[in-house]
Amino acid sequence: MAAADKDEGGFCLVLHGHLPWVVHHGRWPHGEDWLYEAAAETWLPLLAVLDTCAREGIRPAWTLGLTPILLEQLSKRRFQDGLRHFLTDQAARARADAAAFPGTDLADLVPLALHWAERFERQLEAFDAIGGDLIGAFREHAVAGRIELLSSNATHGYHPLILHDACGRAQVRAGLRTSERHFGWRPRGVWLPERAYRPPSSWWPPAVHGLPRDVTGTATLFADEGVRFFFVDTHLVRGAKAEALVGEGDKTMPVSENQPEWDVMRGWRNELEPHRVVEAGRLLPLQVLARCPEVSEQVWSGKIGYPADGRYLEFHKRHGFRGLRYWRVTSSEADLGDKLPYDQGVISAAVHDQALHFCDLLKGRLRMHRDRTGRAGTVCAPFDAELFGHW
């Protein structure tokens, strides 16, 4: 968690990394190439940023989730050899484009083709420099305090639809053990698959016959294994039932049912406040942070957010079959055939301006919260890490 201003509050940037199991399941479009593209477009660039921070003495304090399924794939020799082949092939494709474009209507794209070739070649050098060990490289940054690593369920099991408590506990335990084996320690926090939470309840499974069954709440399953925080979506906090105030030493003070309606200074049901969870009358020793939608949509929305900026790289248009990307967004309404060439020269200005806007947005939300409650808040912005490799 990074401090926006110690008097105003903090900012928690959470990047979630997950891919389903694709090793030995073909190459393209939804096989191993999916994993290699994620490494080239997301994991290696993120690692490069962290390496730059390390050289410049910067502690970015991100939270980074690497699911057990992703960890197991990244640790395979097949992934390491496959990524080397992928990067070599992409560089060769780019150089072939640079040789083929002159004398055609794509001649202006030659510099960009050479840029892609050099980028893939640098990534291959960087990957070889760490011995193909992406997990170890991220682990080193975590040990240095630049990032905090998260775990998740063993097979990305979706808690609200897990039929038996024993299966839910197995997902949690096996996931944490897998993370511990790769990291060298058990993470304190987790990413709930799809950020999906289920309270303790009498549950009637939708796809099987039989009577309703009592199920344990999601938070209890994780708290019993030593997890101390996770993240949820906004509506779970805004629609929560406030049952008590929690003070020092976990002392609780019950509140009336309607107190959240009139006691606005408490910050009830506010996503800028960390929340505790009570399940089956038990105050659990973990914190829950909720997504701030006004901040998050600036980053992920292709309609009103930064990805809608016409200057950024168009993710969906490639040159030829399995080719490279040479065009820009142009307009979110533009047909792929109407996309204009990508211009690297204008991107630095776009990133700078939008970074300033994002910082102002964060500070504005934190000041609003402080003015309302008298307390410093925390803006939580969780994203799929792959999003940042798309534009």
Short mmCIF file of N, CA and C in Angstrom, two decimals, residues 97 313-329 335-342:
data_model
loop_
_atom_site.label_atom_id
_atom_site.label_comp_id
_atom_site.label_asym_id
_atom_site.label_seq_id
_atom_site.Cartn_x
_atom_site.Cartn_y
_atom_site.Cartn_z
N ASP A 97 8.60 -8.19 -41.14
CA ASP A 97 7.70 -7.09 -41.50
C ASP A 97 8.49 -5.86 -41.92
N LEU A 313 -2.32 1.77 -28.15
CA LEU A 313 -2.22 0.64 -29.06
C LEU A 313 -3.55 -0.12 -29.12
N GLU A 314 -4.00 -0.44 -30.33
CA GLU A 314 -5.21 -1.23 -30.52
C GLU A 314 -4.89 -2.71 -30.30
N PHE A 315 -5.55 -3.30 -29.32
CA PHE A 315 -5.25 -4.68 -28.94
C PHE A 315 -5.78 -5.69 -29.96
N HIS A 316 -6.89 -5.40 -30.61
CA HIS A 316 -7.60 -6.41 -31.37
C HIS A 316 -7.20 -6.50 -32.84
N LYS A 317 -6.39 -5.58 -33.33
CA LYS A 317 -6.00 -5.62 -34.75
C LYS A 317 -4.55 -6.02 -34.90
N ARG A 318 -4.31 -7.04 -35.72
CA ARG A 318 -2.96 -7.53 -35.98
C ARG A 318 -2.68 -7.52 -37.48
N HIS A 319 -1.42 -7.59 -37.81
CA HIS A 319 -1.01 -7.68 -39.21
C HIS A 319 -0.92 -9.15 -39.61
N GLY A 320 -1.90 -9.60 -40.37
CA GLY A 320 -1.88 -10.97 -40.85
C GLY A 320 -2.21 -11.98 -39.76
N PHE A 321 -2.01 -13.24 -40.09
CA PHE A 321 -2.32 -14.34 -39.19
C PHE A 321 -1.28 -14.41 -38.06
N ARG A 322 -1.72 -14.27 -36.84
CA ARG A 322 -0.85 -14.30 -35.65
C ARG A 322 0.24 -13.24 -35.72
N GLY A 323 -0.07 -12.12 -36.36
CA GLY A 323 0.93 -11.08 -36.55
C GLY A 323 1.02 -10.11 -35.40
N LEU A 324 1.74 -9.02 -35.64
CA LEU A 324 1.99 -8.01 -34.61
C LEU A 324 1.00 -6.86 -34.74
N ARG A 325 0.99 -6.02 -33.72
CA ARG A 325 0.05 -4.90 -33.66
C ARG A 325 0.75 -3.62 -34.11
N TYR A 326 0.12 -2.93 -35.08
CA TYR A 326 0.72 -1.72 -35.63
C TYR A 326 -0.25 -0.53 -35.63
N TRP A 327 -1.41 -0.69 -35.03
CA TRP A 327 -2.42 0.35 -35.12
C TRP A 327 -2.83 0.85 -33.74
N ARG A 328 -3.48 1.99 -33.73
CA ARG A 328 -3.91 2.59 -32.47
C ARG A 328 -5.42 2.54 -32.33
N VAL A 329 -5.89 2.80 -31.13
CA VAL A 329 -7.32 2.73 -30.85
C VAL A 329 -8.11 3.64 -31.78
N ASP A 335 -14.32 1.06 -36.64
CA ASP A 335 -14.17 -0.30 -37.11
C ASP A 335 -12.68 -0.64 -37.22
N LEU A 336 -12.33 -1.92 -37.12
CA LEU A 336 -10.93 -2.30 -37.20
C LEU A 336 -10.28 -1.83 -38.50
N GLY A 337 -11.05 -1.79 -39.57
CA GLY A 337 -10.50 -1.33 -40.84
C GLY A 337 -10.20 0.15 -40.88
N ASP A 338 -10.73 0.89 -39.92
CA ASP A 338 -10.53 2.35 -39.89
C ASP A 338 -9.47 2.78 -38.88
N LYS A 339 -8.79 1.83 -38.27
CA LYS A 339 -7.78 2.18 -37.27
C LYS A 339 -6.57 2.83 -37.94
N LEU A 340 -6.04 3.86 -37.31
CA LEU A 340 -4.88 4.58 -37.83
C LEU A 340 -3.59 4.00 -37.27
N PRO A 341 -2.46 4.24 -37.92
CA PRO A 341 -1.18 3.70 -37.43
C PRO A 341 -0.84 4.21 -36.03
N TYR A 342 -0.22 3.34 -35.26
CA TYR A 342 0.21 3.66 -33.90
C TYR A 342 1.42 4.59 -33.95
#
